[in-house]
Coordinates of C-alpha atoms and ligand atoms in Angstrom, one line a residue:
Chain A
M1 CA 0.0 0.0 0.0
K2 CA 1.0 3.6 -0.6
I3 CA 0.3 5.5 2.6
A4 CA 0.5 9.2 3.3
V5 CA 0.5 10.7 6.7
C6 CA -0.4 14.3 7.3
L7 CA 1.7 15.7 10.1
K8 CA 1.6 19.1 11.8
R9 CA 4.0 20.5 14.4
V10 CA 2.4 22.0 17.4
P11 CA 3.8 23.7 20.6
D12 CA 4.5 21.3 23.4
T13 CA 1.3 21.1 25.4
T14 CA 3.0 22.0 28.7
A15 CA 4.3 25.3 27.2
K16 CA 3.3 28.5 28.7
L17 CA 1.9 30.7 25.8
M18 CA 2.1 34.4 25.2
I19 CA 0.3 36.4 22.6
A20 CA 2.5 38.0 19.9
A21 CA 2.6 41.8 19.4
S22 CA 0.3 41.4 16.4
G23 CA -2.4 40.3 18.7
T24 CA -3.6 37.6 16.2
A25 CA -1.0 34.8 16.8
I26 CA 1.0 33.4 19.6
D27 CA 4.6 34.3 20.3
E28 CA 6.6 31.3 19.1
A29 CA 10.0 32.5 20.4
G30 CA 11.6 29.9 22.6
L31 CA 8.7 27.5 22.4
K32 CA 9.4 23.8 22.1
F33 CA 7.5 22.1 19.3
V34 CA 6.4 18.5 19.0
P35 CA 4.5 16.4 16.5
N36 CA 0.8 16.8 17.0
P37 CA 0.0 13.9 19.4
Y38 CA -2.9 12.5 17.2
D39 CA -0.6 12.6 14.2
E40 CA 1.7 10.2 16.1
Y41 CA -1.1 7.6 16.1
A42 CA -1.3 8.2 12.3
L43 CA 2.4 7.7 11.8
E44 CA 2.4 4.5 13.9
E45 CA -0.6 3.2 12.0
A46 CA 1.1 3.7 8.7
L47 CA 4.1 1.8 9.8
K48 CA 2.0 -1.0 11.3
Q49 CA 0.0 -1.4 8.1
R50 CA 3.1 -1.6 6.0
E51 CA 4.7 -4.1 8.4
A52 CA 1.6 -6.2 8.2
E53 CA 2.0 -6.4 4.5
G54 CA 5.5 -7.8 4.9
A55 CA 8.9 -6.9 3.7
G56 CA 9.2 -6.8 0.0
S57 CA 5.6 -5.9 -0.6
A58 CA 4.9 -3.0 -2.9
G59 CA 4.3 0.3 -1.3
E60 CA 5.8 3.1 0.8
T61 CA 5.0 5.6 3.6
V62 CA 5.2 9.3 3.0
V63 CA 4.9 12.1 5.5
V64 CA 3.4 15.4 4.3
S65 CA 3.5 18.5 6.3
L66 CA 2.5 22.1 5.5
G67 CA 4.2 24.9 7.4
G68 CA 7.3 26.9 7.8
D69 CA 10.8 25.5 7.5
A70 CA 10.8 24.3 11.1
A71 CA 8.3 21.7 10.0
Q72 CA 11.2 19.7 8.6
E73 CA 12.6 19.1 12.0
T74 CA 9.3 17.4 13.1
M75 CA 9.2 15.5 9.8
R76 CA 12.7 14.1 10.6
T77 CA 11.1 12.6 13.8
A78 CA 8.6 10.8 11.5
L79 CA 11.4 9.6 9.3
A80 CA 13.3 8.4 12.3
M81 CA 10.2 6.4 13.4
G82 CA 10.5 4.6 10.0
I83 CA 8.5 6.6 7.5
D84 CA 10.2 6.3 4.1
R85 CA 10.2 9.9 2.8
G86 CA 8.8 13.4 3.3
I87 CA 7.2 16.2 1.4
H88 CA 7.3 19.6 3.0
L89 CA 4.8 22.0 1.6
Q90 CA 6.5 25.3 2.5
S91 CA 4.0 27.9 3.5
G92 CA 3.1 30.3 6.3
G93 CA -0.1 28.3 6.8
S94 CA -3.6 29.7 7.3
V95 CA -6.2 29.8 10.1
D96 CA -8.7 28.7 7.5
G97 CA -8.5 24.9 7.5
L98 CA -10.1 24.7 4.0
E99 CA -7.1 26.5 2.5
V100 CA -4.7 24.1 4.2
A101 CA -6.8 21.2 3.0
R102 CA -6.8 22.5 -0.6
A103 CA -3.0 22.6 -0.6
L104 CA -2.6 19.2 1.0
A105 CA -5.2 17.7 -1.3
A106 CA -3.5 19.1 -4.4
E107 CA -0.3 17.3 -3.4
L108 CA -1.9 14.1 -2.3
K109 CA -4.0 13.8 -5.4
A110 CA -0.9 13.5 -7.5
G111 CA 0.6 10.8 -5.2
G112 CA -1.9 8.1 -5.9
F113 CA -2.2 7.0 -2.3
D114 CA -4.3 4.1 -1.2
L115 CA -4.6 5.4 2.4
I116 CA -4.2 8.8 3.8
L117 CA -3.8 9.0 7.6
A118 CA -4.2 12.1 9.8
G119 CA -4.9 13.1 13.3
K120 CA -8.4 13.7 14.5
L121 CA -7.4 17.2 15.5
A122 CA -4.4 19.4 15.8
V123 CA -4.0 20.5 19.5
D124 CA -2.9 24.0 18.5
D125 CA -5.9 25.3 16.5
Y126 CA -8.4 22.6 17.7
N127 CA -9.8 22.7 14.2
H128 CA -11.1 19.2 13.8
Q129 CA -11.4 19.6 10.0
V130 CA -8.4 19.7 7.7
A131 CA -8.2 15.9 7.0
V132 CA -12.0 15.6 6.4
M133 CA -11.9 18.5 4.0
V134 CA -9.0 16.8 2.1
A135 CA -11.2 13.7 1.7
E136 CA -14.1 15.8 0.4
I137 CA -11.8 17.6 -2.1
L138 CA -10.4 14.3 -3.3
E139 CA -13.9 12.7 -3.3
V140 CA -12.7 9.7 -1.3
P141 CA -14.4 8.2 1.8
C142 CA -13.3 9.5 5.2
I143 CA -13.9 8.0 8.7
T144 CA -13.0 10.3 11.6
A145 CA -11.6 9.8 15.1
V146 CA -10.9 6.1 14.6
S147 CA -9.8 4.1 17.5
R148 CA -9.8 0.7 15.8
L149 CA -9.0 -0.1 12.2
T150 CA -9.0 -3.2 10.1
I151 CA -8.0 -3.2 6.5
T152 CA -8.7 -6.4 4.5
G153 CA -7.9 -6.0 0.8
V154 CA -9.5 -2.8 -0.1
T155 CA -12.2 -2.9 2.6
V156 CA -11.8 -0.7 5.7
E157 CA -13.7 -1.4 8.9
A158 CA -13.3 1.2 11.6
E159 CA -14.7 2.0 15.0
R160 CA -15.1 5.4 16.4
E161 CA -16.3 6.7 19.7
I162 CA -19.6 8.6 19.8
E163 CA -21.5 9.8 22.8
G164 CA -22.4 6.7 24.9
G165 CA -21.2 4.2 22.3
I166 CA -19.0 3.0 19.5
E167 CA -20.0 3.6 15.9
V168 CA -18.8 0.9 13.4
S169 CA -18.4 1.9 9.8
T170 CA -17.0 0.6 6.6
C171 CA -15.6 2.0 3.3
Q172 CA -13.3 1.1 0.4
L173 CA -9.8 2.3 -0.2
P174 CA -8.6 4.8 -1.2
A175 CA -9.7 6.5 1.9
V176 CA -8.8 9.1 4.5
I177 CA -8.8 8.0 8.2
T178 CA -8.3 10.3 11.1
C179 CA -6.8 8.8 14.2
D180 CA -7.8 8.9 17.8
K181 CA -6.1 7.8 21.0
G182 CA -6.5 4.1 21.5
L183 CA -5.7 3.1 17.9
N184 CA -2.1 2.1 18.8
S185 CA 0.9 3.0 20.9
P186 CA 3.3 5.2 18.8
R187 CA 6.8 3.9 18.8
L188 CA 9.8 6.0 19.8
P189 CA 12.5 6.6 17.2
S190 CA 15.5 4.3 17.7
L191 CA 19.0 5.5 17.5
K192 CA 19.5 3.7 14.3
G193 CA 16.3 5.3 13.0
I194 CA 17.5 8.7 13.9
M195 CA 20.7 8.1 11.9
A196 CA 18.9 6.7 9.0
A197 CA 16.4 9.6 8.9
K198 CA 19.2 12.0 8.1
K199 CA 19.6 10.4 4.7
K200 CA 16.0 9.9 3.8
P201 CA 14.6 12.1 1.0
L202 CA 12.7 15.2 2.1
E203 CA 11.3 17.1 -0.8
V204 CA 10.5 20.8 -0.3
K205 CA 7.8 22.4 -2.4
P206 CA 6.7 26.0 -1.8
V207 CA 2.9 26.5 -1.9
T208 CA 0.7 29.6 -1.9
L209 CA -2.5 29.4 0.0
G210 CA -5.7 31.3 -0.8
A211 CA -6.9 34.1 1.4
G212 CA -9.6 32.0 3.0
S213 CA -12.8 33.2 4.7
V214 CA -11.9 32.9 8.4
R215 CA -10.3 36.1 9.8
V216 CA -8.7 36.2 13.2
A217 CA -10.0 39.3 15.0
G218 CA -7.7 38.8 17.9
L219 CA -6.5 36.4 20.6
I220 CA -7.0 36.9 24.3
L221 CA -6.0 35.1 27.4
P222 CA -9.0 33.4 29.0
P223 CA -10.3 35.4 31.9
E224 CA -8.6 34.1 35.1
R225 CA -10.9 31.9 37.1
K226 CA -12.1 33.7 40.2
P227 CA -9.6 32.6 42.8
G228 CA -11.0 29.5 44.4
R229 CA -10.9 28.6 48.0
I230 CA -10.4 25.7 50.2
V231 CA -13.7 25.1 51.9
G232 CA -12.2 22.9 54.6
E233 CA -10.5 19.7 55.4
G234 CA -11.9 16.2 55.6
P235 CA -15.5 15.0 55.7
E236 CA -16.5 17.9 58.1
A237 CA -16.2 20.3 55.2
V238 CA -18.8 18.5 53.1
A239 CA -21.8 20.3 54.6
E240 CA -20.3 23.7 53.8
L241 CA -19.4 22.5 50.3
V242 CA -22.9 21.5 49.6
R243 CA -24.3 24.7 51.0
L244 CA -21.9 26.7 48.7
L245 CA -22.9 24.6 45.7
R246 CA -26.6 25.2 46.4
D247 CA -26.6 28.8 47.5
E248 CA -23.6 30.4 45.9
A249 CA -22.8 28.5 42.7
K250 CA -26.5 27.4 42.3
V251 CA -25.6 24.1 40.7
L252 CA -27.4 21.9 43.1
Chain B
M1 CA -34.5 37.6 5.1
P2 CA -31.3 36.0 6.6
I3 CA -31.9 32.3 7.3
I4 CA -29.9 30.6 10.0
L5 CA -29.8 26.8 9.6
A6 CA -29.6 24.9 12.9
V7 CA -28.6 21.2 12.4
A8 CA -30.6 19.1 14.9
E9 CA -29.4 15.7 16.1
Q10 CA -31.3 12.6 16.7
R11 CA -30.3 9.0 17.6
D12 CA -32.5 5.9 17.4
G13 CA -35.5 8.1 16.6
V14 CA -35.1 10.3 19.6
L15 CA -34.1 14.0 19.4
R16 CA -30.9 14.7 21.2
K17 CA -31.0 17.5 23.8
V18 CA -27.9 19.2 22.3
S19 CA -30.2 20.2 19.4
F20 CA -31.8 22.8 21.7
E21 CA -28.4 24.4 22.4
V22 CA -27.7 24.6 18.6
L23 CA -31.1 26.3 18.3
A24 CA -30.3 28.8 21.0
A25 CA -27.1 29.7 19.2
A26 CA -28.9 30.0 15.9
R27 CA -31.6 32.1 17.5
Q28 CA -29.0 34.5 18.8
L29 CA -27.7 35.1 15.3
A30 CA -31.2 35.3 13.8
D31 CA -32.3 37.9 16.3
A32 CA -29.2 40.0 15.8
L33 CA -29.6 39.9 12.0
G34 CA -33.3 40.2 11.8
G35 CA -33.6 36.7 10.4
S36 CA -35.3 33.4 11.0
V37 CA -34.2 29.9 12.1
D38 CA -34.7 26.7 10.2
A39 CA -33.9 23.6 12.1
V40 CA -33.0 20.7 9.8
L41 CA -33.8 17.3 11.2
I42 CA -32.4 14.3 9.3
S43 CA -33.9 10.8 9.9
S44 CA -35.6 7.8 8.4
G45 CA -38.9 8.4 10.1
E46 CA -40.7 10.1 12.9
I47 CA -38.5 11.6 15.6
A48 CA -39.7 11.7 19.2
G49 CA -39.3 15.2 20.6
A50 CA -39.3 16.9 17.1
A51 CA -42.4 18.9 18.2
E52 CA -40.2 20.7 20.8
L53 CA -37.9 22.3 18.2
G54 CA -40.4 25.2 17.7
R55 CA -40.6 25.8 21.4
Y56 CA -36.8 26.1 21.6
G57 CA -36.5 28.6 18.7
A58 CA -37.1 27.0 15.3
D59 CA -39.4 29.1 13.0
R60 CA -39.5 26.1 10.6
V61 CA -38.5 22.5 10.9
L62 CA -37.1 21.0 7.7
A63 CA -37.6 17.3 7.9
A64 CA -35.2 15.4 5.6
R65 CA -36.1 11.7 5.4
H66 CA -34.5 8.9 3.6
P67 CA -34.6 5.1 4.2
D68 CA -30.8 5.1 4.6
F69 CA -30.9 7.6 7.4
G70 CA -31.8 5.2 10.2
M71 CA -28.1 5.5 11.2
Y72 CA -25.7 8.3 10.5
S73 CA -24.7 8.6 6.9
P74 CA -21.8 11.0 6.5
D75 CA -22.2 11.5 2.8
G76 CA -26.0 11.6 2.8
Y77 CA -26.2 14.0 5.7
A78 CA -23.5 16.3 4.2
A79 CA -25.3 16.3 0.8
T80 CA -28.6 17.2 2.5
I81 CA -27.3 19.9 4.7
A82 CA -25.2 21.4 1.9
A83 CA -28.4 21.6 -0.2
A84 CA -30.5 23.0 2.6
G85 CA -27.8 25.5 3.6
R86 CA -26.8 26.9 0.2
G87 CA -28.1 30.5 0.4
A88 CA -28.4 30.5 4.1
T89 CA -26.6 33.2 6.1
A90 CA -25.2 30.7 8.6
I91 CA -25.2 27.0 9.4
I92 CA -24.8 25.9 13.1
F93 CA -23.8 22.4 14.2
A94 CA -23.2 20.9 17.6
A95 CA -19.6 20.0 18.2
T96 CA -20.5 16.4 18.9
A97 CA -19.0 13.2 17.4
T98 CA -21.5 13.6 14.5
G99 CA -21.2 17.4 14.2
R100 CA -17.4 17.3 14.2
D101 CA -17.5 14.7 11.4
L102 CA -20.2 16.5 9.4
A103 CA -19.4 20.2 9.6
P104 CA -16.1 20.0 7.7
R105 CA -17.8 18.0 4.9
V106 CA -20.5 20.6 4.5
A107 CA -17.9 23.5 4.6
A108 CA -15.8 21.8 2.0
R109 CA -18.8 21.1 -0.3
L110 CA -19.9 24.8 0.0
G111 CA -16.3 26.0 -0.3
V112 CA -16.2 28.1 2.8
G113 CA -14.3 28.2 6.1
L114 CA -15.5 26.7 9.3
A115 CA -15.2 27.7 13.0
T116 CA -15.3 24.6 15.1
D117 CA -16.0 24.1 18.8
V118 CA -17.0 27.7 19.4
T119 CA -18.2 28.8 22.9
A120 CA -19.9 32.1 21.8
L121 CA -21.4 33.5 18.7
G122 CA -22.2 37.1 17.7
V123 CA -22.5 39.5 14.9
Q124 CA -19.8 42.0 14.0
G125 CA -20.3 44.5 11.1
G126 CA -23.0 42.3 9.7
K127 CA -20.7 39.2 9.8
V128 CA -20.9 36.2 12.1
S129 CA -18.2 36.3 14.7
A130 CA -17.2 33.5 17.1
T131 CA -15.0 32.8 20.1
R132 CA -13.1 29.5 20.2
P133 CA -10.8 28.1 22.9
I134 CA -7.5 27.0 21.2
Y135 CA -4.3 25.5 22.6
G136 CA -6.3 23.4 25.1
G137 CA -8.2 26.5 26.3
K138 CA -5.0 28.4 27.1
I139 CA -6.0 31.0 24.5
L140 CA -9.3 32.3 23.2
Q141 CA -9.4 33.1 19.5
A142 CA -12.0 35.6 18.2
V143 CA -12.8 35.0 14.5
V144 CA -15.0 36.6 11.9
L145 CA -16.5 34.3 9.3
E146 CA -16.4 36.2 6.0
G147 CA -17.7 33.3 3.8
S148 CA -21.3 32.7 2.9
P149 CA -22.8 30.8 4.6
A150 CA -20.9 31.3 7.8
I151 CA -20.4 27.8 9.3
A152 CA -19.7 27.0 13.0
S153 CA -20.1 24.2 15.5
V154 CA -21.0 24.9 19.1
R155 CA -19.4 23.1 22.0
P156 CA -22.0 21.3 24.1
N157 CA -23.0 23.0 27.4
T158 CA -21.7 26.4 26.4
V159 CA -24.8 28.0 24.9
P160 CA -27.7 27.2 27.2
A161 CA -31.0 26.1 25.6
K162 CA -33.8 28.7 25.9
E163 CA -37.5 28.6 25.2
H164 CA -38.6 31.0 22.5
N165 CA -42.0 29.6 21.5
K166 CA -41.6 29.8 17.8
A167 CA -43.9 28.1 15.3
G168 CA -41.7 25.2 14.3
T169 CA -43.7 24.9 11.0
P170 CA -42.9 21.5 9.5
V171 CA -41.6 21.6 6.0
E172 CA -40.4 18.7 3.8
Q173 CA -36.7 18.9 2.9
A174 CA -35.7 17.1 -0.3
V175 CA -32.7 14.7 0.0
P176 CA -30.4 15.1 -3.0
A177 CA -28.9 12.1 -4.7
F178 CA -25.7 11.0 -2.9
V179 CA -23.1 8.3 -3.0
A180 CA -22.6 6.7 0.4
R181 CA -18.8 6.3 0.4
V182 CA -18.9 5.5 4.1
K183 CA -21.6 3.2 5.6
V184 CA -22.3 3.1 9.3
T185 CA -23.1 -0.6 10.0
A186 CA -23.7 -0.7 13.7
I187 CA -23.6 1.2 17.0
K188 CA -22.2 -0.8 19.9
A189 CA -23.3 -0.4 23.5
A190 CA -25.1 2.8 22.8
A191 CA -28.3 4.0 24.2
A192 CA -29.7 7.4 23.4
A193 CA -30.2 7.8 27.2
V194 CA -26.6 7.3 28.3
L195 CA -25.1 10.5 29.4
D196 CA -21.7 11.3 27.8
V197 CA -19.1 13.3 29.8
A198 CA -19.0 15.7 26.9
E199 CA -22.6 16.6 27.3
A200 CA -23.6 15.9 30.9
P201 CA -24.6 18.9 33.0
V202 CA -22.5 17.4 35.9
V203 CA -19.2 15.5 35.5
I204 CA -17.5 13.6 38.3
S205 CA -14.0 12.5 37.4
G206 CA -11.7 10.2 39.2
G207 CA -7.9 9.8 39.0
R208 CA -5.1 7.7 40.4
G209 CA -6.1 8.7 43.9
L210 CA -9.0 6.2 43.7
K211 CA -6.3 3.5 44.1
E212 CA -8.1 0.7 42.2
P213 CA -10.8 0.4 39.5
G214 CA -13.4 -1.0 41.8
H215 CA -13.4 2.2 43.9
F216 CA -15.0 4.1 40.9
A217 CA -18.2 2.7 42.4
L218 CA -18.0 5.6 44.9
L219 CA -18.2 8.0 41.9
E220 CA -21.0 6.1 40.3
E221 CA -23.0 6.4 43.5
L222 CA -22.4 10.1 43.7
A223 CA -23.4 10.4 40.0
A224 CA -26.5 8.5 40.7
A225 CA -27.3 10.8 43.6
F226 CA -27.1 13.8 41.2
G227 CA -29.2 12.0 38.6
N228 CA -27.8 14.1 35.7
A229 CA -24.1 13.3 36.1
A230 CA -21.5 11.3 34.0
V231 CA -18.4 9.8 35.4
G232 CA -15.1 10.9 33.8
A233 CA -11.5 9.9 34.3
S234 CA -7.9 11.1 34.1
R235 CA -5.6 9.7 31.5
A236 CA -3.6 7.9 34.1
V237 CA -6.5 5.6 35.0
V238 CA -7.6 5.2 31.4
D239 CA -4.1 4.1 30.4
A240 CA -4.1 1.7 33.4
G241 CA -7.2 0.2 31.9
W242 CA -9.5 1.1 34.8
R243 CA -11.9 3.1 32.7
D244 CA -12.8 3.4 29.0
H245 CA -11.2 6.0 26.8
G246 CA -14.6 7.5 26.2
A247 CA -14.5 8.7 29.8
Q248 CA -11.2 10.4 29.5
V249 CA -11.2 14.2 30.1
G250 CA -8.3 16.2 28.8
Q251 CA -6.1 17.0 25.9
T252 CA -6.1 13.5 24.5
G253 CA -9.6 12.8 25.7
K254 CA -12.8 14.9 25.8
T255 CA -13.2 18.6 26.3
V256 CA -16.1 19.2 28.7
S257 CA -17.8 22.3 29.9
P258 CA -20.4 21.1 32.4
G259 CA -22.1 23.4 35.0
L260 CA -20.4 21.4 37.7
Y261 CA -17.1 19.4 37.5
I262 CA -15.9 17.5 40.4
A263 CA -12.3 16.2 40.3
V264 CA -11.6 13.4 42.8
G265 CA -8.1 12.2 43.4
I266 CA -6.8 14.0 40.3
S267 CA -3.7 16.1 40.6
G268 CA -4.6 18.6 37.9
A269 CA -1.9 18.1 35.2
I270 CA -2.0 20.8 32.5
Q271 CA -3.3 18.2 30.0
H272 CA -6.2 17.4 32.2
L273 CA -7.0 21.0 32.8
A274 CA -7.1 21.5 29.0
G275 CA -10.2 19.3 29.0
M276 CA -12.2 20.9 31.8
R277 CA -11.1 24.4 32.6
T278 CA -14.1 26.0 30.9
S279 CA -16.5 24.2 33.3
R280 CA -18.7 26.7 35.1
T281 CA -18.0 25.5 38.7
I282 CA -15.1 23.3 39.6
V283 CA -14.8 21.3 42.8
A284 CA -11.6 19.4 43.8
I285 CA -11.2 16.7 46.4
N286 CA -7.6 15.9 47.0
R287 CA -5.5 15.0 50.0
D288 CA -2.5 17.1 48.8
K289 CA -3.3 20.7 49.6
D290 CA -0.7 21.8 47.0
A291 CA -2.2 19.8 44.2
P292 CA -2.4 22.0 41.0
I293 CA -6.1 21.2 40.7
F294 CA -6.8 23.5 43.6
K295 CA -5.6 26.4 41.4
V296 CA -8.5 26.1 39.1
A297 CA -11.1 24.8 41.6
D298 CA -13.8 27.2 42.8
Y299 CA -14.2 25.0 45.9
G300 CA -11.6 22.6 47.3
V301 CA -11.8 20.1 50.0
V302 CA -8.5 18.8 51.3
G303 CA -8.6 15.3 52.7
D304 CA -9.0 11.6 52.1
L305 CA -11.5 11.0 49.3
F306 CA -12.6 7.7 50.8
E307 CA -13.9 9.6 53.9
I308 CA -15.3 12.6 51.9
L309 CA -17.1 10.9 49.1
P310 CA -19.6 8.8 51.1
R311 CA -20.6 11.9 53.1
L312 CA -21.0 14.0 49.9
T313 CA -23.1 11.4 48.3
A314 CA -25.4 11.2 51.3
E315 CA -25.8 15.0 51.4
V316 CA -26.5 15.3 47.7
R317 CA -29.0 12.4 47.9
K318 CA -30.7 14.1 50.9
L319 CA -31.0 17.4 49.0
R320 CA -32.4 15.7 45.9
V321 CA -35.1 14.0 47.9
E322 CA -36.0 17.4 49.4
Q323 CA -36.3 19.0 46.0
Ligands
LIG1 C1 0.7 14.4 25.4 C2 0.0 14.1 26.7 C3 -1.3 14.1 26.7 C4 -2.0 13.9 27.9 N1 -3.4 13.9 27.9 C5 -4.1 13.8 29.1 C6 -5.5 13.8 29.1 O1 -6.2 13.9 28.1 N2 -6.1 13.7 30.3 C7 -5.4 13.5 31.5 O2 -6.1 13.5 32.6 N3 -4.1 13.5 31.5 C8 -3.4 13.6 30.3 N4 -2.1 13.4 30.3 C9 -1.4 13.0 31.6 C10 -1.2 14.0 32.6 O3 0.1 14.6 32.4 C11 -1.1 13.3 34.0 O4 -0.1 12.3 34.0 C12 -2.5 12.7 34.4 O5 -3.5 13.6 34.2 C13 -2.4 12.3 35.9 O6 -3.5 11.6 36.3 P1 -4.0 11.7 37.8 O7 -4.3 13.1 38.2 O8 -5.2 10.7 37.9 O9 -2.8 11.0 38.6 P2 -1.8 11.7 39.6 O10 -1.1 12.8 39.0 O11 -1.0 10.5 40.1 O12 -2.6 12.3 40.8 C14 -3.3 11.5 41.8 C15 -3.8 12.5 42.8 O13 -4.6 11.8 43.7 C16 -4.4 12.4 45.0 N5 -4.8 11.3 46.0 C17 -4.1 10.1 46.2 N6 -4.8 9.5 47.2 C18 -5.8 10.2 47.6 C19 -6.8 10.0 48.6 N7 -6.9 8.9 49.3 N8 -7.7 11.0 48.7 C20 -7.7 12.2 48.0 N9 -6.7 12.4 47.1 C21 -5.8 11.4 46.9 C22 -3.0 12.7 45.0 O14 -2.7 13.8 46.0 C23 -2.7 13.2 43.6 O15 -2.9 14.6 43.5 C24 -1.3 13.7 29.1 C25 0.1 13.7 29.1 C26 0.8 13.9 27.9 C27 2.3 14.0 27.9
LIG2 N1 -0.3 22.2 8.2 C1 -0.6 20.9 8.2 N2 0.2 20.0 7.6 C2 0.0 18.7 7.5 N3 -1.1 18.1 8.1 C3 -2.0 18.9 8.7 C4 -1.8 20.3 8.8 N4 -2.8 20.9 9.4 C5 -3.6 19.9 9.8 N5 -3.2 18.7 9.3 C6 -3.7 17.3 9.5 O1 -5.1 17.4 9.8 C7 -5.4 17.0 11.1 C8 -6.5 17.8 11.7 O2 -6.0 19.1 11.9 P1 -7.0 20.3 12.3 O3 -8.1 20.3 11.4 O4 -6.1 21.5 12.2 O5 -7.4 20.1 13.8 C9 -4.1 17.0 11.8 O6 -4.0 16.1 12.9 C10 -3.1 16.7 10.7 O7 -3.0 15.3 10.5

């Protein structure tokens, strides 16, 4: 199988964030960036599927990332995990997920992939959309937030979590699958993998995105929560807690 | 007149409550723009509760029926909503499992951008504006949707349902021809009645402090005393296999905004906070007075959860009986 994985680099989730002077983006200076955690499930799944096909079988794994030059560093991590090659779509990006999807789809269309894997969401913009839009543009099936995946021949069977249950669905390859936690346990790059990654092909292609129809008016820090208080210690504090929940917070 | 399309949700022939929140959001926009609200309800037959859509703000209810719509059909639903929404001023979804799957399909088909998981909607210079928590809620992003229609999904529990007593005039909505590239074949273990942590008005979450999986019974009892609560979990206990991933709250789990969130034996790691910091009222029960969870908690009780929980459950039960 020919498998593509869409990878985005995002700030480490423990990072403390500041708003840049522009007021419409975060200040990236000094921030540590990591692969989007959901994209790690996608990378792992690509490797697992290829391993299941066995050595010598026809196919390859390709990581595709749209972003600034720093994206290449994150792509090397993917190559170190075992992905065969990378395509870097060089661009400043867009807050409009549809514009990102259009650029990714244009590249992926030419690649003739059987399977396109992505994360269910990027934990920076919380957009939940880019990969689904890629599928729509390519007019291929898409199953989102998948936590269990079986591919037999060209038939995909997937499970995804919905409120209070698991939805089971099926489609045919070629398809786009977005990955949720639970699908697999992403491997860590080995030392050998890290060495090998340096020599793997990473193609750089500049792309220009459209203007899009989502405009950021501004970013703000969320209002600080009212300073909380310790109601008391031990079970004796419960009566007072319940009183506050009923009379002050009015949630009981 | 501007039309705001509100995408209602049903499962197993029963209207889902989150539909009223979508209507409330759509109503806000319609009132600000001098427009009207069309609720679109997709199904294979009669939907219990559909008559309520008018009461909660729908001027019209567009019923789109198709024999294949007994279960979710991503392609069929997307084709139907895109057809109904072409020419509308805005389309509002719920940011649920279905809404998150569906909204980007509709946006791509209509060729416009999409604001997902918004917690507030408004109108700015005649355009729809929205607020979205990004970076795990560490930043709020204000966006203006310049495309037509403006498309957004509303995070459950953030826009309260409100009675508006509109007509809810039933109208038949044609279902366009579609190719079902994805087929939903089954739903396991689901019941329309099960409360999900992402939608429950009260969420009680447990962490490693519970010591062993069996002790989650203490949380189930408290949830039962509330009557409208779901039991959540930290990642530590989900990874340990104590609870299903569906219950996990946090950055790699669900994002919840209930009216009341009770964290029991949870330290309050930043990735956990990412999933619950927008809850209206937060209570923390932890024996470590320096646990970071107390920094976001409105009310904290320091002490042994095994002593505190039974007392709390008894008090809540007593109060519920009195009500
Ligand atoms: C990329 C990434 C993503 C992550 N995503 C998530 C996520 O989605 N959700 C999430 O929750 N975590 C997530 N984590 C993990 C997170 O960092 C923490 O490890 C996890 O939240 C800790 O779980 P916990 O609070 O249950 O356990 P602990 O941190 O071990 O805390 C247990 C708490 O219980 C208290 N306690 C113990 N005994 C008692 C008692 N008898 N009575 C009262 N209190 C008691 C202790 O004082 C302590 O504060 C993520 C981590 C990473 C790196
Ligand atoms: N700039 C990008 N480059 C490559 N893949 C991306 C990019 N943005 C989003 N994706 C993919 O789309 C998924 C969903 O992202 P989002 O819609 O931004 O939440 C991510 O997990 C990635 O797999």
